[in-house]
PDB file of C-alpha atoms in Angstrom:
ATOM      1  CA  UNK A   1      22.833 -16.060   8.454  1.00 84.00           C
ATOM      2  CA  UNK A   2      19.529 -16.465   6.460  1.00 86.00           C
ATOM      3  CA  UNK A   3      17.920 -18.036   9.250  1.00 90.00           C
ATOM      4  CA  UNK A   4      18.704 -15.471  11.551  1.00 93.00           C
ATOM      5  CA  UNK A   5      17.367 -12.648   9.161  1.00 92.00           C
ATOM      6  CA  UNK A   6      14.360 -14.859   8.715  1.00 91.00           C
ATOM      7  CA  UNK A   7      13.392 -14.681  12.667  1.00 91.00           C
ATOM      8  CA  UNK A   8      14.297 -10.875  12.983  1.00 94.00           C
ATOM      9  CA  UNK A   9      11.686 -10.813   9.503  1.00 92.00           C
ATOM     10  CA  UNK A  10       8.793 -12.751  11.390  1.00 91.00           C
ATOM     11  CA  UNK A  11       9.273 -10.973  14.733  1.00 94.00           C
ATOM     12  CA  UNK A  12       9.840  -7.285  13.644  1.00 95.00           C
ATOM     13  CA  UNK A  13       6.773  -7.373  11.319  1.00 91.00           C
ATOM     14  CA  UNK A  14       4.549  -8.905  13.373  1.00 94.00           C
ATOM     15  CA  UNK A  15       5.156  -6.634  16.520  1.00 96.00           C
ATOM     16  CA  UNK A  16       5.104  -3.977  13.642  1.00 95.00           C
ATOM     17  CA  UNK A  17       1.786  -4.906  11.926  1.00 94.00           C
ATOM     18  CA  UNK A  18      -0.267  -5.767  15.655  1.00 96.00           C
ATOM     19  CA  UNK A  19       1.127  -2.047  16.628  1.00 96.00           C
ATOM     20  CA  UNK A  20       0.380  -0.467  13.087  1.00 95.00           C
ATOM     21  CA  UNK A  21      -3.350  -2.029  13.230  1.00 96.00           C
ATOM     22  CA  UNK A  22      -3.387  -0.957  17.894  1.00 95.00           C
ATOM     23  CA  UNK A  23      -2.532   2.775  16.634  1.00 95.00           C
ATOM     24  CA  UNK A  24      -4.738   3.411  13.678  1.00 95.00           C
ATOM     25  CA  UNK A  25      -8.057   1.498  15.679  1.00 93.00           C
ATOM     26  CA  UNK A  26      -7.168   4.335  18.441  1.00 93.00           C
ATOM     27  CA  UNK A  27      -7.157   6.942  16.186  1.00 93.00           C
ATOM     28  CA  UNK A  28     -10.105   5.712  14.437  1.00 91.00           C
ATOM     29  CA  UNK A  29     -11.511   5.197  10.802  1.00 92.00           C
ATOM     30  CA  UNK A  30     -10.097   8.021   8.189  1.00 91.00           C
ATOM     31  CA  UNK A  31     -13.060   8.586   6.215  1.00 89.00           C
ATOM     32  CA  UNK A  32     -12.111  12.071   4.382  1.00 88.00           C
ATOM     33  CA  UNK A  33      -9.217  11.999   2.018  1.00 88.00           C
ATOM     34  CA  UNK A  34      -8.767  15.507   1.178  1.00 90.00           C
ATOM     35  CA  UNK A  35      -5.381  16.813   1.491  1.00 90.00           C
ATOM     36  CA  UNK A  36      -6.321  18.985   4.506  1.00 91.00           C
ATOM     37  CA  UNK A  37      -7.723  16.067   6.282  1.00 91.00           C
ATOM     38  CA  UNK A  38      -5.277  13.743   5.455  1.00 90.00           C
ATOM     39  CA  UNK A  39      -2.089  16.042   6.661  1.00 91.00           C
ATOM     40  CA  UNK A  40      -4.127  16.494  10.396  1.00 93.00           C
ATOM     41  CA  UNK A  41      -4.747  12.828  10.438  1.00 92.00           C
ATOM     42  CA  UNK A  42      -0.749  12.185   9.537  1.00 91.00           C
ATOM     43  CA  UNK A  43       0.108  15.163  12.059  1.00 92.00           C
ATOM     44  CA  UNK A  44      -2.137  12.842  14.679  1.00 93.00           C
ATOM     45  CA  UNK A  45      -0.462   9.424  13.655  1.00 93.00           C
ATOM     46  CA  UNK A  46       3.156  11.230  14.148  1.00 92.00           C
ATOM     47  CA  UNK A  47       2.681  11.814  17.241  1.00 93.00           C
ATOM     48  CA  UNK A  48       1.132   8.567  18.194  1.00 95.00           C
ATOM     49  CA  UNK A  49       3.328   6.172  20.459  1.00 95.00           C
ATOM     50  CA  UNK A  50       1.822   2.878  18.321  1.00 96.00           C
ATOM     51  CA  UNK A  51       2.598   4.706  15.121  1.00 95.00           C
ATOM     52  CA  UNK A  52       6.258   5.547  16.131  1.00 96.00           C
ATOM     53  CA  UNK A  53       6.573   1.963  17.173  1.00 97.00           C
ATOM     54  CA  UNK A  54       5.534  -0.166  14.651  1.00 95.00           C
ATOM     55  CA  UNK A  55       7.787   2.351  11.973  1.00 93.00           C
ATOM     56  CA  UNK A  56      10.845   1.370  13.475  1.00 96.00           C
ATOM     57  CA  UNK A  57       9.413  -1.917  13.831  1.00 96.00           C
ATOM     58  CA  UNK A  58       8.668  -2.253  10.216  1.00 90.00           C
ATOM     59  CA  UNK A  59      12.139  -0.814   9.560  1.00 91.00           C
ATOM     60  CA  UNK A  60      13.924  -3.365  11.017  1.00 94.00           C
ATOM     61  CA  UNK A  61      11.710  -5.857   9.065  1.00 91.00           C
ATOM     62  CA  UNK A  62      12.549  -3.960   5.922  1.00 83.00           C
ATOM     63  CA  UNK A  63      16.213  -3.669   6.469  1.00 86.00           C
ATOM     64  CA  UNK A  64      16.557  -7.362   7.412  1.00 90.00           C
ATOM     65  CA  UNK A  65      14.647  -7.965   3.981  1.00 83.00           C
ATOM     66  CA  UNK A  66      16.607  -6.156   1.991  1.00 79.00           C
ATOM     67  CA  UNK A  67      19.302  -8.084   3.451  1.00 86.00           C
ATOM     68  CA  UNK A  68      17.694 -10.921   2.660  1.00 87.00           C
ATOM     69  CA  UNK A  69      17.057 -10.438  -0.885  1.00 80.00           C
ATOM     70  CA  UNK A  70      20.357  -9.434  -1.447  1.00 83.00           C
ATOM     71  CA  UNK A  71      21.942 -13.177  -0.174  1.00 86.00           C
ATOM     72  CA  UNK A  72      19.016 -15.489  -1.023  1.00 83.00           C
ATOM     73  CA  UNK A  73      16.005 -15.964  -3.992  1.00 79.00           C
ATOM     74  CA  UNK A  74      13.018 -13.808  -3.653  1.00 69.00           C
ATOM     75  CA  UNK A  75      11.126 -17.153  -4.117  1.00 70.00           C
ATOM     76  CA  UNK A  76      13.068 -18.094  -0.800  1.00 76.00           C
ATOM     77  CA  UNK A  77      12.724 -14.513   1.293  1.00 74.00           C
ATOM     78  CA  UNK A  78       9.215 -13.946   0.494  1.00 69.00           C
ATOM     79  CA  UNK A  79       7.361 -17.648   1.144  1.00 69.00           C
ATOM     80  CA  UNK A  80       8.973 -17.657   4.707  1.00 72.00           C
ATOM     81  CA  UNK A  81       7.358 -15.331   5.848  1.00 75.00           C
ATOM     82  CA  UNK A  82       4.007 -17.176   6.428  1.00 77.00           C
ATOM     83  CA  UNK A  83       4.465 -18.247   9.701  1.00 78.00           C
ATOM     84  CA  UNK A  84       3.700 -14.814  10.804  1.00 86.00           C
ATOM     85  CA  UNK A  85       0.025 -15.477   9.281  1.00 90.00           C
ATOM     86  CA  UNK A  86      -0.772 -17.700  12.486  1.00 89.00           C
ATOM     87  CA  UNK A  87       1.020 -15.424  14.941  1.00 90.00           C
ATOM     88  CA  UNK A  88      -0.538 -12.326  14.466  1.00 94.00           C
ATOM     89  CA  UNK A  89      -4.035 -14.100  14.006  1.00 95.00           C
ATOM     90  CA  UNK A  90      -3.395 -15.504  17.441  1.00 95.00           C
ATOM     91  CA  UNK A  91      -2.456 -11.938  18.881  1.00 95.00           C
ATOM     92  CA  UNK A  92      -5.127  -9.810  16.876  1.00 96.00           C
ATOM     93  CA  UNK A  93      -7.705 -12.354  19.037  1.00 95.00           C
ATOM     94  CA  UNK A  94      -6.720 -12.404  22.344  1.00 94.00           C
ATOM     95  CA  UNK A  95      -4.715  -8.318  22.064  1.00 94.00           C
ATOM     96  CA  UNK A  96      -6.487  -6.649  19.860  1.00 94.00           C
ATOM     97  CA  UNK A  97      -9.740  -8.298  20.670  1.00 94.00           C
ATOM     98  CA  UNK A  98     -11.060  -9.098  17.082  1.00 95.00           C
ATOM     99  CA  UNK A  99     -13.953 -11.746  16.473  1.00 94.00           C
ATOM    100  CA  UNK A 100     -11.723 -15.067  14.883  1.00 95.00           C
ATOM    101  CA  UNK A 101     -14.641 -16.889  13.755  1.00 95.00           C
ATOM    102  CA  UNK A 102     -14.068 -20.583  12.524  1.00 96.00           C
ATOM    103  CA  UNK A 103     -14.111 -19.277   9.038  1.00 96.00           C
ATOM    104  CA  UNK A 104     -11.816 -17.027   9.007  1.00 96.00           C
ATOM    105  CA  UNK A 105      -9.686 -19.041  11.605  1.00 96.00           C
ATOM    106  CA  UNK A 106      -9.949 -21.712   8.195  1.00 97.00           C
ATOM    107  CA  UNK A 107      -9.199 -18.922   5.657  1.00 97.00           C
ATOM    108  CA  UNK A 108      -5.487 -18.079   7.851  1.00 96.00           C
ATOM    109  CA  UNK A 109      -4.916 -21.943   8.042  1.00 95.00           C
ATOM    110  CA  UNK A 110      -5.406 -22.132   3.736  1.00 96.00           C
ATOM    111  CA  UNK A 111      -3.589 -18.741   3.250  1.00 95.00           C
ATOM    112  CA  UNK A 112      -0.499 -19.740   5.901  1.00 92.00           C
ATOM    113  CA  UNK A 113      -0.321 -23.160   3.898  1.00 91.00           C
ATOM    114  CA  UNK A 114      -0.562 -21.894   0.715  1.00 93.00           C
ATOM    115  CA  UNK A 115       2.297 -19.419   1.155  1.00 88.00           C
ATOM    116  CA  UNK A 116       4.440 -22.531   2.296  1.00 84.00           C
ATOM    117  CA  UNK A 117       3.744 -24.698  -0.486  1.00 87.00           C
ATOM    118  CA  UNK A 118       5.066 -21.988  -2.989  1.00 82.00           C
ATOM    119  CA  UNK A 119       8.500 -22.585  -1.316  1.00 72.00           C
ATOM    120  CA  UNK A 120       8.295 -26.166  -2.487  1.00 69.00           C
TER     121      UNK A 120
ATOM    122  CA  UNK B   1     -15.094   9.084  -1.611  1.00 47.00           C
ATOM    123  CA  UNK B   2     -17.172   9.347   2.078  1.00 50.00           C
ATOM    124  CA  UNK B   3     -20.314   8.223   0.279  1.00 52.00           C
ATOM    125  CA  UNK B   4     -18.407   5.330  -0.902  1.00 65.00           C
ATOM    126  CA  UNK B   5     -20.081   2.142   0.148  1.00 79.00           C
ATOM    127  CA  UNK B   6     -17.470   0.513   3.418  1.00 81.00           C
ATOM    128  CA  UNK B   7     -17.563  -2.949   0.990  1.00 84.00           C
ATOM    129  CA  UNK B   8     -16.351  -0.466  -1.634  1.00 89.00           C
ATOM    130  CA  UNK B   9     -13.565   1.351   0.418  1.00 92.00           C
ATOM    131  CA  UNK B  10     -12.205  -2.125   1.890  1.00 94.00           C
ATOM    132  CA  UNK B  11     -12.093  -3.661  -1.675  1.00 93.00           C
ATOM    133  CA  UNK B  12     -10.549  -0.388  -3.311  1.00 95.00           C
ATOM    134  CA  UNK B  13      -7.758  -0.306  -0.477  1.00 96.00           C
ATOM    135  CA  UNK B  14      -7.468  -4.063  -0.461  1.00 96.00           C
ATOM    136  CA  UNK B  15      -6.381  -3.515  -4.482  1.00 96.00           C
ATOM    137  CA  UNK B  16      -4.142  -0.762  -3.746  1.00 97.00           C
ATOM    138  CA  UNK B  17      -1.999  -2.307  -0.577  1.00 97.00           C
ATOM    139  CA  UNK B  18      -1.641  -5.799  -2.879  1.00 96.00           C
ATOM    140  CA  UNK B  19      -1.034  -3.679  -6.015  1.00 96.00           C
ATOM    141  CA  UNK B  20       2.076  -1.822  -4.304  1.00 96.00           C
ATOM    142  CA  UNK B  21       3.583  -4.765  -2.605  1.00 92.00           C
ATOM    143  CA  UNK B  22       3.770  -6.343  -5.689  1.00 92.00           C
ATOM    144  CA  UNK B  23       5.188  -3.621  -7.750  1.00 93.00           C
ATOM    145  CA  UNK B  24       7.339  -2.859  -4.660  1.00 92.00           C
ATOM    146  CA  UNK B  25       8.657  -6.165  -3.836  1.00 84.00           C
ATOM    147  CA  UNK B  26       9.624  -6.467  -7.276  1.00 86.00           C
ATOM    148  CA  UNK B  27      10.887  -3.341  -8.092  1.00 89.00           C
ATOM    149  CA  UNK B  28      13.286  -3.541  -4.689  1.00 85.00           C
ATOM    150  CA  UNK B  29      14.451  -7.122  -5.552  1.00 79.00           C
ATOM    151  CA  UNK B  30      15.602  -6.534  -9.030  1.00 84.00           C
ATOM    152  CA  UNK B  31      17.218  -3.013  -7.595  1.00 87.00           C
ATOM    153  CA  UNK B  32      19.058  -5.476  -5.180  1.00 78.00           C
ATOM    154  CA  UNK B  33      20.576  -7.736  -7.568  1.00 79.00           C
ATOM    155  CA  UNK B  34      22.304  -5.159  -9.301  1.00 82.00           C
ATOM    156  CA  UNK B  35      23.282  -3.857  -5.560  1.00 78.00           C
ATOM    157  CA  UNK B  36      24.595  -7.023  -4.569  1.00 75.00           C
ATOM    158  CA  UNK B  37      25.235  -8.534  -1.209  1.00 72.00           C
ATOM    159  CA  UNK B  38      24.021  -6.477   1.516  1.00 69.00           C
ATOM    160  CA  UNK B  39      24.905  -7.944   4.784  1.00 68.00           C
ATOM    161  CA  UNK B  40      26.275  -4.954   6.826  1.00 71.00           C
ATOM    162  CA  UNK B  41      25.127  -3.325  10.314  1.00 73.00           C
ATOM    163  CA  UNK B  42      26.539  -0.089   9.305  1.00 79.00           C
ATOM    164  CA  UNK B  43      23.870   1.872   7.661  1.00 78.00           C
ATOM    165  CA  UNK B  44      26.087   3.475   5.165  1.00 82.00           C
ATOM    166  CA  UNK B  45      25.392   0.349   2.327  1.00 80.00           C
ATOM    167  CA  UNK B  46      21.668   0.583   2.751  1.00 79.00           C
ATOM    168  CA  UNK B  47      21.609   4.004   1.971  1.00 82.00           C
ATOM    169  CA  UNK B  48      23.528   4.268  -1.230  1.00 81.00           C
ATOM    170  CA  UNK B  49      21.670   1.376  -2.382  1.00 83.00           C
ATOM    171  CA  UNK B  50      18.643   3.763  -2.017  1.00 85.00           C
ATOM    172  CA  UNK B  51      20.532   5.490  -4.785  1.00 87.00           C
ATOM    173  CA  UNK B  52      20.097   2.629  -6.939  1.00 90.00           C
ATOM    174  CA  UNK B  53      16.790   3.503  -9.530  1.00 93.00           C
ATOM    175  CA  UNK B  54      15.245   0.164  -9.449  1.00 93.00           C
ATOM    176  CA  UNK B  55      15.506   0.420  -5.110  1.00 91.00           C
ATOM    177  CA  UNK B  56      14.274   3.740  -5.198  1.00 94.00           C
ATOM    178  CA  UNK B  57      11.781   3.000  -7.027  1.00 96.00           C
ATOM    179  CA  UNK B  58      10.654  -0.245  -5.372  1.00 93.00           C
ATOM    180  CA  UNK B  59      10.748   2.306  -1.700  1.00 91.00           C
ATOM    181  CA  UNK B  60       8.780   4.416  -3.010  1.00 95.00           C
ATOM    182  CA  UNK B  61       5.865   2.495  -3.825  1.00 96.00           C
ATOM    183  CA  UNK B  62       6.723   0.501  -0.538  1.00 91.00           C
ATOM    184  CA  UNK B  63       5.744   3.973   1.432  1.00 91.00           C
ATOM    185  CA  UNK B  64       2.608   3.943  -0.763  1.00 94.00           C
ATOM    186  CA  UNK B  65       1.701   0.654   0.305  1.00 92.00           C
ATOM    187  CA  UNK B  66       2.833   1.677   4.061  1.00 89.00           C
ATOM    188  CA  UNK B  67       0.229   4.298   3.711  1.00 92.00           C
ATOM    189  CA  UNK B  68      -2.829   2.606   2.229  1.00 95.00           C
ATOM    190  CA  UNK B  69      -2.133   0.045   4.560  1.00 94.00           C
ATOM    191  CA  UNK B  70      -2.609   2.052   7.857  1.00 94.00           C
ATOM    192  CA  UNK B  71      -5.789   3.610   6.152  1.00 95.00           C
ATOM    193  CA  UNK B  72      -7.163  -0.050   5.600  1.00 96.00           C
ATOM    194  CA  UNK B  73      -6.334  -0.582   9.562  1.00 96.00           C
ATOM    195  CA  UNK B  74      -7.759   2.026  10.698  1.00 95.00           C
ATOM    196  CA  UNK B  75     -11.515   0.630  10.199  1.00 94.00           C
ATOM    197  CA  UNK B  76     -10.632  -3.134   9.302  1.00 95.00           C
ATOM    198  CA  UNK B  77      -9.256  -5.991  11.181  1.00 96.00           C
ATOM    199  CA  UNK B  78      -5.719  -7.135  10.989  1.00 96.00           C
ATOM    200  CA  UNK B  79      -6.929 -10.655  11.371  1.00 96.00           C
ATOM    201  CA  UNK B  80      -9.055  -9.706   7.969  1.00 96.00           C
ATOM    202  CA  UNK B  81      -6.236  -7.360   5.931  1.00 96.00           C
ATOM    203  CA  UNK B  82      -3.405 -10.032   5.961  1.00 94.00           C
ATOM    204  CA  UNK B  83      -4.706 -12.920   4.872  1.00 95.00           C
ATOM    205  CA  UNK B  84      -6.802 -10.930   2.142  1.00 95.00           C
ATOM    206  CA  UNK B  85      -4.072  -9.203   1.370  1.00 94.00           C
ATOM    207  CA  UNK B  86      -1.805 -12.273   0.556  1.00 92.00           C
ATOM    208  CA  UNK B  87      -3.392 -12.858  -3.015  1.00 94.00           C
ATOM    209  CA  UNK B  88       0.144 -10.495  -3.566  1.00 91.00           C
ATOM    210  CA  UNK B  89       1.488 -14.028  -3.143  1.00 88.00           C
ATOM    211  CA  UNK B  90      -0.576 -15.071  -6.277  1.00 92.00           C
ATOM    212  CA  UNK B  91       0.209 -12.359  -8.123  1.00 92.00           C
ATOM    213  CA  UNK B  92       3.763 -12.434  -7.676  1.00 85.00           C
ATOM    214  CA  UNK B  93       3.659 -16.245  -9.057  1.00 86.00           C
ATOM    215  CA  UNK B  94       1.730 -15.342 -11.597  1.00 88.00           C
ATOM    216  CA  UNK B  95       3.505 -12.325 -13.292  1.00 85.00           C
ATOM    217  CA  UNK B  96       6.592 -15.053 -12.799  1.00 81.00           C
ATOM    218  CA  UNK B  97       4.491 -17.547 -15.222  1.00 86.00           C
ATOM    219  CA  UNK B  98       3.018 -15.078 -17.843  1.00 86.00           C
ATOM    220  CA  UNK B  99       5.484 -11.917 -17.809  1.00 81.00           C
ATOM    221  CA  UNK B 100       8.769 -13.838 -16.886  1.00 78.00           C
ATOM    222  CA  UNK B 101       7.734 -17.055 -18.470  1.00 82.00           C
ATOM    223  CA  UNK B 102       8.965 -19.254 -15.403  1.00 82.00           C
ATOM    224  CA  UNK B 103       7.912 -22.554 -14.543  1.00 85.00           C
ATOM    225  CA  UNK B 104       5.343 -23.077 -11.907  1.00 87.00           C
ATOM    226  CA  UNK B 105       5.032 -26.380 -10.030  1.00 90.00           C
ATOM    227  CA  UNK B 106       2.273 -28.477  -8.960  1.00 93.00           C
ATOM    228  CA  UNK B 107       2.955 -27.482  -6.009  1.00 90.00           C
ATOM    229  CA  UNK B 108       3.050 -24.114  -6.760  1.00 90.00           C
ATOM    230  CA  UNK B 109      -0.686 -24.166  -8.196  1.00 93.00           C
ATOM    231  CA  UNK B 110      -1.726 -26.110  -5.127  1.00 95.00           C
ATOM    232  CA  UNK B 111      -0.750 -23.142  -2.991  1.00 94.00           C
ATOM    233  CA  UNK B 112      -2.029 -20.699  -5.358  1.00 95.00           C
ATOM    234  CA  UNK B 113      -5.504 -22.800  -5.043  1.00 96.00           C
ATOM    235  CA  UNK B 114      -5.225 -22.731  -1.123  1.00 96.00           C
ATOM    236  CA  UNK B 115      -4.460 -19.135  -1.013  1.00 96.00           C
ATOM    237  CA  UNK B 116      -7.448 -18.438  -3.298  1.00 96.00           C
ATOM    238  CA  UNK B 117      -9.339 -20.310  -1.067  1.00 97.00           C
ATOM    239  CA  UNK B 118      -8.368 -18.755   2.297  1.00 97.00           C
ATOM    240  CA  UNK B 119      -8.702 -15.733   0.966  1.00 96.00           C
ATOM    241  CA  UNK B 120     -12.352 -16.108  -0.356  1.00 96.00           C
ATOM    242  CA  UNK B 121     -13.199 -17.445   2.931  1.00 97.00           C
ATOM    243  CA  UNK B 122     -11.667 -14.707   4.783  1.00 96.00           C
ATOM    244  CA  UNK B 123     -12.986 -11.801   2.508  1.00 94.00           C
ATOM    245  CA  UNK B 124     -16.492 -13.183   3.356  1.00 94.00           C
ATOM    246  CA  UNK B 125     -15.864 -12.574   6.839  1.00 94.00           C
ATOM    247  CA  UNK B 126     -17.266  -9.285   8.741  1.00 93.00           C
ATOM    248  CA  UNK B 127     -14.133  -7.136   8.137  1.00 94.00           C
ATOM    249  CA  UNK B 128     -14.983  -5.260  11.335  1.00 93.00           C
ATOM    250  CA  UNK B 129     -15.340  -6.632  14.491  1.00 92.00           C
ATOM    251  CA  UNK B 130     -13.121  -4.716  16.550  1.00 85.00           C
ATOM    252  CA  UNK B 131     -13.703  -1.042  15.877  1.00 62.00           C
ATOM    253  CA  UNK B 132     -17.439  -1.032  17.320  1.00 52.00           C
ATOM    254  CA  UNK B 133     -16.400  -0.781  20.723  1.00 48.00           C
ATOM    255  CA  UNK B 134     -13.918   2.370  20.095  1.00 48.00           C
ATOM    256  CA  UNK B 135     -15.938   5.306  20.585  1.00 44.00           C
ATOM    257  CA  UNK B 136     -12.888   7.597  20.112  1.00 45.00           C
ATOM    258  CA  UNK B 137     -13.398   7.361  16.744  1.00 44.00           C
ATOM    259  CA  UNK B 138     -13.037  10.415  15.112  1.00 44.00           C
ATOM    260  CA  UNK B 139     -15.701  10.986  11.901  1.00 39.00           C
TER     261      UNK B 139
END
């Protein structure tokens, strides 16, 4: 049951996090946060399909989580998620077209890693 | 806040999206506890646990974090915000070894070391690389 939680976790956030970053990069960079702004840029984001996907996306994540939590240790739910680290890296290069340089491409590799070992 | 430098505005959101993941994370998980198990694919259980303080609570600041998040996506890369991001990791062992007194590994330091490391490589990364060639940016 845990493991099956874990792989709707991994795939539900990453399809929800390459959609959340697809949507806001179309609507482009919010750079006035006053509350007028901020409602038409929500308003905007509403209607956007990306948006709309990657909420119920993220709520499937964040049900399964909760799930999660609720059967297993936090220091179990939370560490697992690191494969998704190498996964979305892969998909924000060739999808959403960002610049992986070898450094950062090293950075992922560390980070991914690092999560795991705190599992140990 | 528009004058504010874009090193400035990626750092400040950076904070704020690893400050309420913590405080979210946590907040939900010791919510659940008192919740108990939630295995169910009837929605009714998930919503009165949202009754629960501690879970609502932990939600809250997890629509915070939902919402600083997009902001931070909206001019940075994802391949830059996640693994930056994941110094919530450290912070989360951390809290467990000064606030909660728990013991942390060797191996636990190791990957607080790696993460540390990833992330300083990462963060010294353009954090823009794929918004140059969206003119539908909106000012």
């Amino acid at each position: 049951m845990r493991w099956l939680l874990v792989w709707i976790i991994v795939l539900a956030s990453t399809a929800g996090n390459v959609l959340q970053s697809l949507g806001m990069r179309h609507h482009g960079e919010i750079r006035d946060f006053r509350p007028g702004a901020l409602g038409r840029a929500a308003a905007a984001l509403v209607r956007s399909r990306y948006i709309v996907a990657s909420v119920v996306a993220m709520a499937i994540s964040f049900f399964a989580f909760m799930a999660l939590v609720s059967i297993a240790e936090i220091s179990f739910a939370v560490p697992v998620t690191a494969s998704t680290y190498i996964l979305e890296t892969i998909l924000a290069k060739y999808l959403l077209k960002e610049q992986v340089e070898a450094k950062r491409w090293a950075g992922v590799v560390l980070v991914a890693a690092g999560v795991g070992l705190l599992t140990v | 806040m528009s004058a504010a430098s874009p090193r400035f505005k990626t750092r400040l959101f950076t904070a704020i999206v690893v400050a309420t993941n913590v405080a979210g994370n946590s907040f939900l998980s010791r919510g659940m506890q008192s919740v108990g198990e939630l295995v169910s694919l009837s929605p009714v259980p998930y919503i009165r646990a949202l009754f629960n303080p501690w879970v609502a609570v932990g939600t809250s600041l997890l629509i915070v974090w939902l919402l600083s998040m997009m902001a931070l996506l909206s001019w940075a890369d994802l391949s830059y915000v996640l693994p930056v991001t994941s110094v919530a990791y450290v912070l989360v062992a951390l809290v467990g070894r000064f606030v909660l007194h728990e013991a942390v590994s060797a191996a636990h330091w190791a990957g607080i070391l790696l993460i540390m490391t990833g992330v300083s490589l990462v963060g010294s990364t353009n954090p823009n690389t794929a918004g140059k060639h969206r003119p539908e940016a909106r000012s």
